[in-house]
GROMACS .gro file of C-alpha atoms in nm:
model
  323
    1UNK     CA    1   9.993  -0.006  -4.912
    2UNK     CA    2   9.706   0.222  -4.785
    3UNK     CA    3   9.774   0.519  -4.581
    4UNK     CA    4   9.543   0.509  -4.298
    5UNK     CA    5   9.629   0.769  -4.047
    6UNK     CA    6   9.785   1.083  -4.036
    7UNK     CA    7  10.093   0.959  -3.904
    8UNK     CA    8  10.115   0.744  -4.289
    9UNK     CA    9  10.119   1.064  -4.480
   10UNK     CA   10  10.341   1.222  -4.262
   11UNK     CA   11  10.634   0.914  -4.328
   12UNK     CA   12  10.503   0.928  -4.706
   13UNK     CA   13  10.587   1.272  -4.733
   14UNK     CA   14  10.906   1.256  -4.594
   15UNK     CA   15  11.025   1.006  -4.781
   16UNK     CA   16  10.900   1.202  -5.145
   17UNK     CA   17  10.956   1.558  -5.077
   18UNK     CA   18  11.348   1.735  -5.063
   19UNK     CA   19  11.511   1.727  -4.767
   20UNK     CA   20  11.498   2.153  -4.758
   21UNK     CA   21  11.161   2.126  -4.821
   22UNK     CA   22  11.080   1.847  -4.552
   23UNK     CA   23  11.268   2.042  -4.296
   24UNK     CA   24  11.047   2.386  -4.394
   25UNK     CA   25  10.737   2.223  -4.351
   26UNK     CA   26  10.841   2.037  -4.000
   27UNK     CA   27  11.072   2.233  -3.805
   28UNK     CA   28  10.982   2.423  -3.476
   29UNK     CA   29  11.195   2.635  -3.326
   30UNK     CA   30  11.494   2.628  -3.115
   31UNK     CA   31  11.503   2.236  -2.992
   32UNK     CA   32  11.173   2.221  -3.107
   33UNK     CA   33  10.998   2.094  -2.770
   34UNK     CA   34  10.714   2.332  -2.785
   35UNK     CA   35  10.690   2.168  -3.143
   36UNK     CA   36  10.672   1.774  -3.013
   37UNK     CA   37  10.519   1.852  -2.686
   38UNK     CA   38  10.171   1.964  -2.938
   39UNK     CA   39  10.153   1.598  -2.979
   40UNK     CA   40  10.251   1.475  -2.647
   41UNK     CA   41  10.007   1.706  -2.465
   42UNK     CA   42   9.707   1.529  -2.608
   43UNK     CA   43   9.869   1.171  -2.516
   44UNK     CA   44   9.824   1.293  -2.137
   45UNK     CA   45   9.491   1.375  -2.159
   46UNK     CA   46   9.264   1.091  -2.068
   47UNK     CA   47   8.887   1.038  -2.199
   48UNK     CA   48   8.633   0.956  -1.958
   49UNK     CA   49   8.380   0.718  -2.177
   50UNK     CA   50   7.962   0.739  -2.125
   51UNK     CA   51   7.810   0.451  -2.310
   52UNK     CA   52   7.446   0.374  -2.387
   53UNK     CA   53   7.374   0.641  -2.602
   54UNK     CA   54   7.203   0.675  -2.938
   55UNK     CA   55   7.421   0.673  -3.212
   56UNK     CA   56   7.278   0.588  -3.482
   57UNK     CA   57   7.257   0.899  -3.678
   58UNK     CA   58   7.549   1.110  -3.606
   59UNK     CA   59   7.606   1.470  -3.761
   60UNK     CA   60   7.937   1.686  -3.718
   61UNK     CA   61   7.794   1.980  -3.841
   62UNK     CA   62   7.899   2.260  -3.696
   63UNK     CA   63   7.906   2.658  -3.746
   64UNK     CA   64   8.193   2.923  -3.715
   65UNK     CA   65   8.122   3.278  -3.704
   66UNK     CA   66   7.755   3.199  -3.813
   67UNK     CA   67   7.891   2.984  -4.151
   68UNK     CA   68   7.808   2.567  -4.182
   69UNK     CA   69   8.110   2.363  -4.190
   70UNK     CA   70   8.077   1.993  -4.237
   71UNK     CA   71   8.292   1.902  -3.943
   72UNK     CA   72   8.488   2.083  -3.672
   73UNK     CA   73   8.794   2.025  -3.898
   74UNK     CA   74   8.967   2.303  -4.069
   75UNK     CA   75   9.285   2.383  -4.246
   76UNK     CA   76   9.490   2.626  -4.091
   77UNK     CA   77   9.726   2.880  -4.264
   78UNK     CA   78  10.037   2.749  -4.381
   79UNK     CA   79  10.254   2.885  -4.671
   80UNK     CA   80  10.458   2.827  -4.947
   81UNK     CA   81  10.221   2.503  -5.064
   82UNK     CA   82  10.361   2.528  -5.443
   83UNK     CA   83  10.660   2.386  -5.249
   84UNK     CA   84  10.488   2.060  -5.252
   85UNK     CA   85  10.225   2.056  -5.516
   86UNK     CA   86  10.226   2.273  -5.832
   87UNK     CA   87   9.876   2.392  -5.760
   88UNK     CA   88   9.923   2.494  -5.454
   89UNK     CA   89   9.696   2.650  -5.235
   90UNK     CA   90   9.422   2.636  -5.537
   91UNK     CA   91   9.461   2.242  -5.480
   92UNK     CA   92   9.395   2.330  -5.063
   93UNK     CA   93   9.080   2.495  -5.176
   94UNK     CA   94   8.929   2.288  -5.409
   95UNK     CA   95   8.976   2.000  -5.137
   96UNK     CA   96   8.796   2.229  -4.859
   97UNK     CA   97   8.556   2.355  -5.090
   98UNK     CA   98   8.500   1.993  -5.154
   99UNK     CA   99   8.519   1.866  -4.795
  100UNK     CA  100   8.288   2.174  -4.658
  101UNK     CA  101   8.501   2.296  -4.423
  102UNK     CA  102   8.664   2.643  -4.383
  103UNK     CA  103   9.043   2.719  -4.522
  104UNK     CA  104   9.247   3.010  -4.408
  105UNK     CA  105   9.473   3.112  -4.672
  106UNK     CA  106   9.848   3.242  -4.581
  107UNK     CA  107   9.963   3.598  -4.661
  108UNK     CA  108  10.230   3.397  -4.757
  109UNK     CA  109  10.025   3.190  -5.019
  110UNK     CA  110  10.200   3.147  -5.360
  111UNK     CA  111   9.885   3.143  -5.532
  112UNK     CA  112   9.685   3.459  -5.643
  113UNK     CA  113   9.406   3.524  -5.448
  114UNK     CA  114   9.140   3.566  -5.688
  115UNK     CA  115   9.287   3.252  -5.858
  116UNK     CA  116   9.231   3.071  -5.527
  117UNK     CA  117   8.920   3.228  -5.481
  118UNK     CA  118   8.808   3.144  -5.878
  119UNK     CA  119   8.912   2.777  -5.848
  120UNK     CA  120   8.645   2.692  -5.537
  121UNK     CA  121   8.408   2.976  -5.573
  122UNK     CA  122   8.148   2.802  -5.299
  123UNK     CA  123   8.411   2.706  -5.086
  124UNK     CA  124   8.408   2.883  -4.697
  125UNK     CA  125   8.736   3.097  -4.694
  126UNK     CA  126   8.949   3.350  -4.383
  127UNK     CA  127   9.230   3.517  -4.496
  128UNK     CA  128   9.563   3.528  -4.249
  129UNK     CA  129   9.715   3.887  -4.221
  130UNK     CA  130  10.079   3.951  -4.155
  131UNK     CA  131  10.045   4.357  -4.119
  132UNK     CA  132  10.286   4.518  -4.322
  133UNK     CA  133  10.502   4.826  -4.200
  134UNK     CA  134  10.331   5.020  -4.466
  135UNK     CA  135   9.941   5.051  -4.369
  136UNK     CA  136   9.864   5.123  -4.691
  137UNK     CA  137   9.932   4.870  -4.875
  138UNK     CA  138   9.745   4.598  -4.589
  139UNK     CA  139   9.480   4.810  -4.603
  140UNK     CA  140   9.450   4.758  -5.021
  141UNK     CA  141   9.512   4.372  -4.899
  142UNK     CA  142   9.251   4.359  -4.674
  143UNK     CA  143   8.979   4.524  -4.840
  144UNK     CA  144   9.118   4.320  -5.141
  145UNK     CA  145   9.075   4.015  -4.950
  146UNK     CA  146   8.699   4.130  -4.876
  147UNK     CA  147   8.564   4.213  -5.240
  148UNK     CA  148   8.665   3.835  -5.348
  149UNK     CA  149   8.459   3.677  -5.060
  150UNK     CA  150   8.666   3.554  -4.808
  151UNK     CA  151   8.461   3.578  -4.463
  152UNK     CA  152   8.701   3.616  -4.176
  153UNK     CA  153   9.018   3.817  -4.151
  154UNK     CA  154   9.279   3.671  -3.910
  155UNK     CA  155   9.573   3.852  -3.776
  156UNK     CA  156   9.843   3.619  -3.654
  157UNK     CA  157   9.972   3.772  -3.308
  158UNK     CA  158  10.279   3.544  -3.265
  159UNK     CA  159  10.525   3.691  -3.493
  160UNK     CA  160  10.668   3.986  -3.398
  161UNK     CA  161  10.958   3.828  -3.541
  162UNK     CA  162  11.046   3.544  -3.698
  163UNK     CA  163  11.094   3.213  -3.465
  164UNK     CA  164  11.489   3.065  -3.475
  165UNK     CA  165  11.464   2.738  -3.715
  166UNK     CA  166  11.747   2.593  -3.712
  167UNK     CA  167  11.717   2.368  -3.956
  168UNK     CA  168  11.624   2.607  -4.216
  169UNK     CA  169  11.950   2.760  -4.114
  170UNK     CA  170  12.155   2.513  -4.171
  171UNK     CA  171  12.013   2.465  -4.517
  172UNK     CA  172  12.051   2.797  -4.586
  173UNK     CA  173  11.697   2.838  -4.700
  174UNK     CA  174  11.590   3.112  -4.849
  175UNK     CA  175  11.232   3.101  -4.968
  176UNK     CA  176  11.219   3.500  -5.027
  177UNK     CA  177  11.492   3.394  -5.363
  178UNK     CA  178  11.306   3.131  -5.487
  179UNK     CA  179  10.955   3.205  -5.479
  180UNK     CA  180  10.722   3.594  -5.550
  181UNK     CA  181  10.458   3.600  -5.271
  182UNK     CA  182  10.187   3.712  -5.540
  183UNK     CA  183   9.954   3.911  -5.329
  184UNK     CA  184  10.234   4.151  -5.185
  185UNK     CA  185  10.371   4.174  -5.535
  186UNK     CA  186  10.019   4.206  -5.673
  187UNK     CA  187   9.972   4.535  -5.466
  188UNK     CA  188  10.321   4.665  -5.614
  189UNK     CA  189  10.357   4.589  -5.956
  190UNK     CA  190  10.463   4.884  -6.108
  191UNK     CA  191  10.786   4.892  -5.923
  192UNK     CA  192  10.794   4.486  -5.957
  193UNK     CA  193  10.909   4.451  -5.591
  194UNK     CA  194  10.938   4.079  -5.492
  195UNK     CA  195  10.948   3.926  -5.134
  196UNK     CA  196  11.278   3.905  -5.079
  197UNK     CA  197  11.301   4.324  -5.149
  198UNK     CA  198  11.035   4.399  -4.911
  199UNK     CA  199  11.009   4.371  -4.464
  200UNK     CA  200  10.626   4.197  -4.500
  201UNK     CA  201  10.573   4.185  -4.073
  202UNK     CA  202  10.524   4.486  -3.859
  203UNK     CA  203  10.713   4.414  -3.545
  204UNK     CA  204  10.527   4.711  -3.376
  205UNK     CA  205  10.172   4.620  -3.381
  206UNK     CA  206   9.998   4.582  -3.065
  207UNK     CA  207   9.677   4.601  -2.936
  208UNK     CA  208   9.577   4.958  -2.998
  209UNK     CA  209   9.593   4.881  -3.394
  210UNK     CA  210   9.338   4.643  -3.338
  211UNK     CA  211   9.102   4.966  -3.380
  212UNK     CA  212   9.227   5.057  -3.672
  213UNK     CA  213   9.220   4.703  -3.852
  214UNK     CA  214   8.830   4.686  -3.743
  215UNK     CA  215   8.794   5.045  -3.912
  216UNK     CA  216   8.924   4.978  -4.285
  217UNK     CA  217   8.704   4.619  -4.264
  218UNK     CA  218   8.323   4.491  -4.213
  219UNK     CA  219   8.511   4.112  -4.196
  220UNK     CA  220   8.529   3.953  -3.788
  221UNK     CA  221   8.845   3.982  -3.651
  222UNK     CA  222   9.038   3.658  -3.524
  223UNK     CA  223   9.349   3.641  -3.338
  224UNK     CA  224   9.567   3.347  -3.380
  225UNK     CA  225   9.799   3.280  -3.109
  226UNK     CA  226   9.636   3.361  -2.810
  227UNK     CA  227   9.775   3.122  -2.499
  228UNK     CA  228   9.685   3.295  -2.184
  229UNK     CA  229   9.423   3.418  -1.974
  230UNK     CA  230   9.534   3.784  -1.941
  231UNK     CA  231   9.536   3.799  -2.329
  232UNK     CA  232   9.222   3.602  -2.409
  233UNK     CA  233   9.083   3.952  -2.176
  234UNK     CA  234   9.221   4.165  -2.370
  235UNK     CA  235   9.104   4.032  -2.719
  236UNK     CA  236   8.741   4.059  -2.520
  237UNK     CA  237   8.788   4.417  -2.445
  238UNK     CA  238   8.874   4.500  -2.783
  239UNK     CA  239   8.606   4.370  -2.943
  240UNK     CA  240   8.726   4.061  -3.175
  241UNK     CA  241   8.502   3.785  -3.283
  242UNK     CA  242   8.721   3.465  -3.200
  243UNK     CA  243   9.071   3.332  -3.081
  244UNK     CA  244   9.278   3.106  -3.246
  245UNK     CA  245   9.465   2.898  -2.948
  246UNK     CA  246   9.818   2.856  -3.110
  247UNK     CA  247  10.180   2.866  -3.034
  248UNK     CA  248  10.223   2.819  -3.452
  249UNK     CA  249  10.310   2.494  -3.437
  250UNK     CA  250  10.584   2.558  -3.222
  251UNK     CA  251  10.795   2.717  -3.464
  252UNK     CA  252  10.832   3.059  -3.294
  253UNK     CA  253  10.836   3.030  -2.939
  254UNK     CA  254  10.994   2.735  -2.778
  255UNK     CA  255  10.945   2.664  -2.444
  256UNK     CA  256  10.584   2.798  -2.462
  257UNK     CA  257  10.252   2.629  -2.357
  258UNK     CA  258  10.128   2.320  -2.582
  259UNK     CA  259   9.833   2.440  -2.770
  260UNK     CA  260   9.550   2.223  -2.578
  261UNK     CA  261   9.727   2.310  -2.263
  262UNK     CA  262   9.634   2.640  -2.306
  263UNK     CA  263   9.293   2.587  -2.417
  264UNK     CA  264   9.119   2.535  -2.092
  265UNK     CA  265   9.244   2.839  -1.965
  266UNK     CA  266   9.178   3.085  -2.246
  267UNK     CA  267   8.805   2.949  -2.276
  268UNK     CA  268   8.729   3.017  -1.930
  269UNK     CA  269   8.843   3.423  -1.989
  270UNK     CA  270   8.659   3.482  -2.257
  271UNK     CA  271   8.324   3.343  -2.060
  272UNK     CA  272   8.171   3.269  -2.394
  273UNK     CA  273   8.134   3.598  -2.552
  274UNK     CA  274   8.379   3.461  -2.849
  275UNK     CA  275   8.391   3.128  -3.033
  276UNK     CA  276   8.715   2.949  -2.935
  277UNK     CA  277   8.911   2.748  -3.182
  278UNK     CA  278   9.276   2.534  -3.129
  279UNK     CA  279   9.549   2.486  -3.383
  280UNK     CA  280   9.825   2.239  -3.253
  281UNK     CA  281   9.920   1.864  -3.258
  282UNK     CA  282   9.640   1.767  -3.394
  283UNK     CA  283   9.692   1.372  -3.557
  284UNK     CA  284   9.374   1.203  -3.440
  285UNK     CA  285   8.998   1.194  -3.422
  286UNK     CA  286   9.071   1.146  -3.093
  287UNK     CA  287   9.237   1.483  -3.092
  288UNK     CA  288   8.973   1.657  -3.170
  289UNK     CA  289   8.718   1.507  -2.952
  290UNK     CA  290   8.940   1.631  -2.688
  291UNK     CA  291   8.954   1.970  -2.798
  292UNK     CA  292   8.607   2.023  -2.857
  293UNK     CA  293   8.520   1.875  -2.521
  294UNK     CA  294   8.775   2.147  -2.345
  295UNK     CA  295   8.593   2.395  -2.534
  296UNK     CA  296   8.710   2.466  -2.872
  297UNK     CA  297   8.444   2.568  -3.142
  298UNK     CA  298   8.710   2.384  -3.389
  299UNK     CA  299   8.976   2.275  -3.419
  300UNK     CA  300   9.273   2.374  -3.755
  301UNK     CA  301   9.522   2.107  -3.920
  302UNK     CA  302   9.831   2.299  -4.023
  303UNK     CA  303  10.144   2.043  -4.123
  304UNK     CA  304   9.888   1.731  -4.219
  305UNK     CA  305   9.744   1.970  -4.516
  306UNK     CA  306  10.080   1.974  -4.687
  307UNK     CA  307  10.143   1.611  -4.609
  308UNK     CA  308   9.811   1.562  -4.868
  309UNK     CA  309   9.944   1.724  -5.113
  310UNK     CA  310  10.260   1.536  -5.145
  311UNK     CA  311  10.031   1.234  -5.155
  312UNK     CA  312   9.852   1.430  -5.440
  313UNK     CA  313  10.147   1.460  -5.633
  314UNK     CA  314  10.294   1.125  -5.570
  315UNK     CA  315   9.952   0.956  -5.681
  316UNK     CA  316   9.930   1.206  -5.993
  317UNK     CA  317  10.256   1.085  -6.098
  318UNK     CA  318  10.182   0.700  -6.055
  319UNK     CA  319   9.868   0.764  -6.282
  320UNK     CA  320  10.096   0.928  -6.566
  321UNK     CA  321  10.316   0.621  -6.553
  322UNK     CA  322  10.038   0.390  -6.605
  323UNK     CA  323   9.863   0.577  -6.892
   0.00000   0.00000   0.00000
């Protein structure tokens, strides 16, 4: 049967992928309302309709940070996709390259970068920074990250720790054993250190480091995470180039704002002197429209990516069987 929303891949995927692995990608934290309440947030919001209008030739081009994207319709950073597709995030950016839209790849990607940088060499590409406790080596990362072309850096705000999932708990999950998170082991391969040896997120980082992150890089500076006005100020005064609105897909903090409920107010601090974008709950066209009409630039899919590439592997396999 053809998949024809978002919602279909998301019940397709479940039903293909392990039940650790299902749990990974869709747990939230706590009792995971912040999580559920992404979706429900955007069912409350009603659209106000003005008809007779020209329509005939539409265009969803768009631009972020001065780069053409196809559509306001990006992939957000998630990791771990050889979880779900052997590929992994070289798959992810072969399909943005393809789709013309931008991908932020995870620090914790469990591809190489300069293989996912090799495999769509056109394709528009920000890299997601977890700072390390040792500068040093983020620093190699970052201006890594910059000699193989990727045009945004993005420092994700909301982990100062990591968020309580339970399930992942109770499956006793342990990624760090399972999988090398290449680009951290990259950096260290003389003394062959793998994840699960190293602390990869400095809890200390504040706002002050911000000035040292924009002096070891010519790359904009995003924050992702951002959900109130007082901190939407502060990114202004420090002199970043955009906000991500995002409580991470609820998996850190639950009880926080949904993602579009926060949008409103974070656009009116910054009084336009930043592009905007929202990451969140995020199923429908509809969605989107009301994003961009609360005053997102864009808007990122996080969870729906890896749904796609369970599809991909499902349909790969059906095309073995029938050759």
């Amino acid at each position: 049967m053809p998949l024809a929303c978002l919602t279909d891949f998301q019940a397709f995927a479940r039903e293909r992928l392990p039940k650790s692995t299902w749990d990974f990608i869709e747990g939230g934290a706590d009792d995971s309302f912040t999580r559920d309440d992404n979706m429900a947030a955007f069912k409350r919001i009603r659209l106000r309709p003005r008809y007779l209008k020209n329509v005939v030739n539409v265009d969803t081009r768009t631009t972020i940070q001065g780069e053409e994207i196809t559509a306001p319709i990006c992939i957000s950073p998630t990791g771990f996709h050889c979880l779900v597709w052997p590929d992994g995030e070289m798959s992810t950016a072969r399909a943005a390259q393809a789709a013309g839209v931008c991908y932020i790849t995870s620090t914790f990607a469990t591809c190489a970068l300069e293989d996912i940088a090799a495999t769509a060499p056109r394709g528009l590409r920000w890299f997601q920074l977890y700072v390390h406790p040792d500068r040093q080596l983020s620093k190699q990362l970052v201006q890594r990250v910059e000699s193989l072309g990727f045009k945004a850096l993005v420092i994700t705000v909301d982990v100062p720790k990591l968020g309580n999932r339970r399930h992942d708990i109770r499956n006793q999950l342990d990624l760090k054993l399972n999988l090398l998170l290449k680009d951290l082991h990259s950096l260290k391969e003389r003394t062959s250190i793998p994840y699960f040896q190293m602390s990869p997120i400095d809890s200390s980082i504040c706002w002050n480091d911000l000035s040292w992150l924009q002096s070891i890089t010519r790359l904009p500076i995003i924050l992702k995470g951002i959900l109130t006005k007082e901190d939407a100020e502060l990114a202004v005064k420090h002199n970043v180039h955009g906000i991500i609105v995002s409580n991470h897909g609820g998996r850190q903090l639950d009880g926080v704002l949904a993602s579009i409920d926060a949008l409103a107010e974070v656009v009116a601090a910054v009084k336009g002197k930043m592009e905007v974008y929202l990451d969140g709950g995020i199923r429908t066209g509809n969605d989107v429209l009301k994003a961009l009409a609360l005053g997102a630039k864009c808007v990122f899919l996080g969870r729906p990516i890896l749904w796609g590439l369970a599809y991909k592997v499902a349909s790969r396999l059906q095309r073995s069987i029938r050759t």
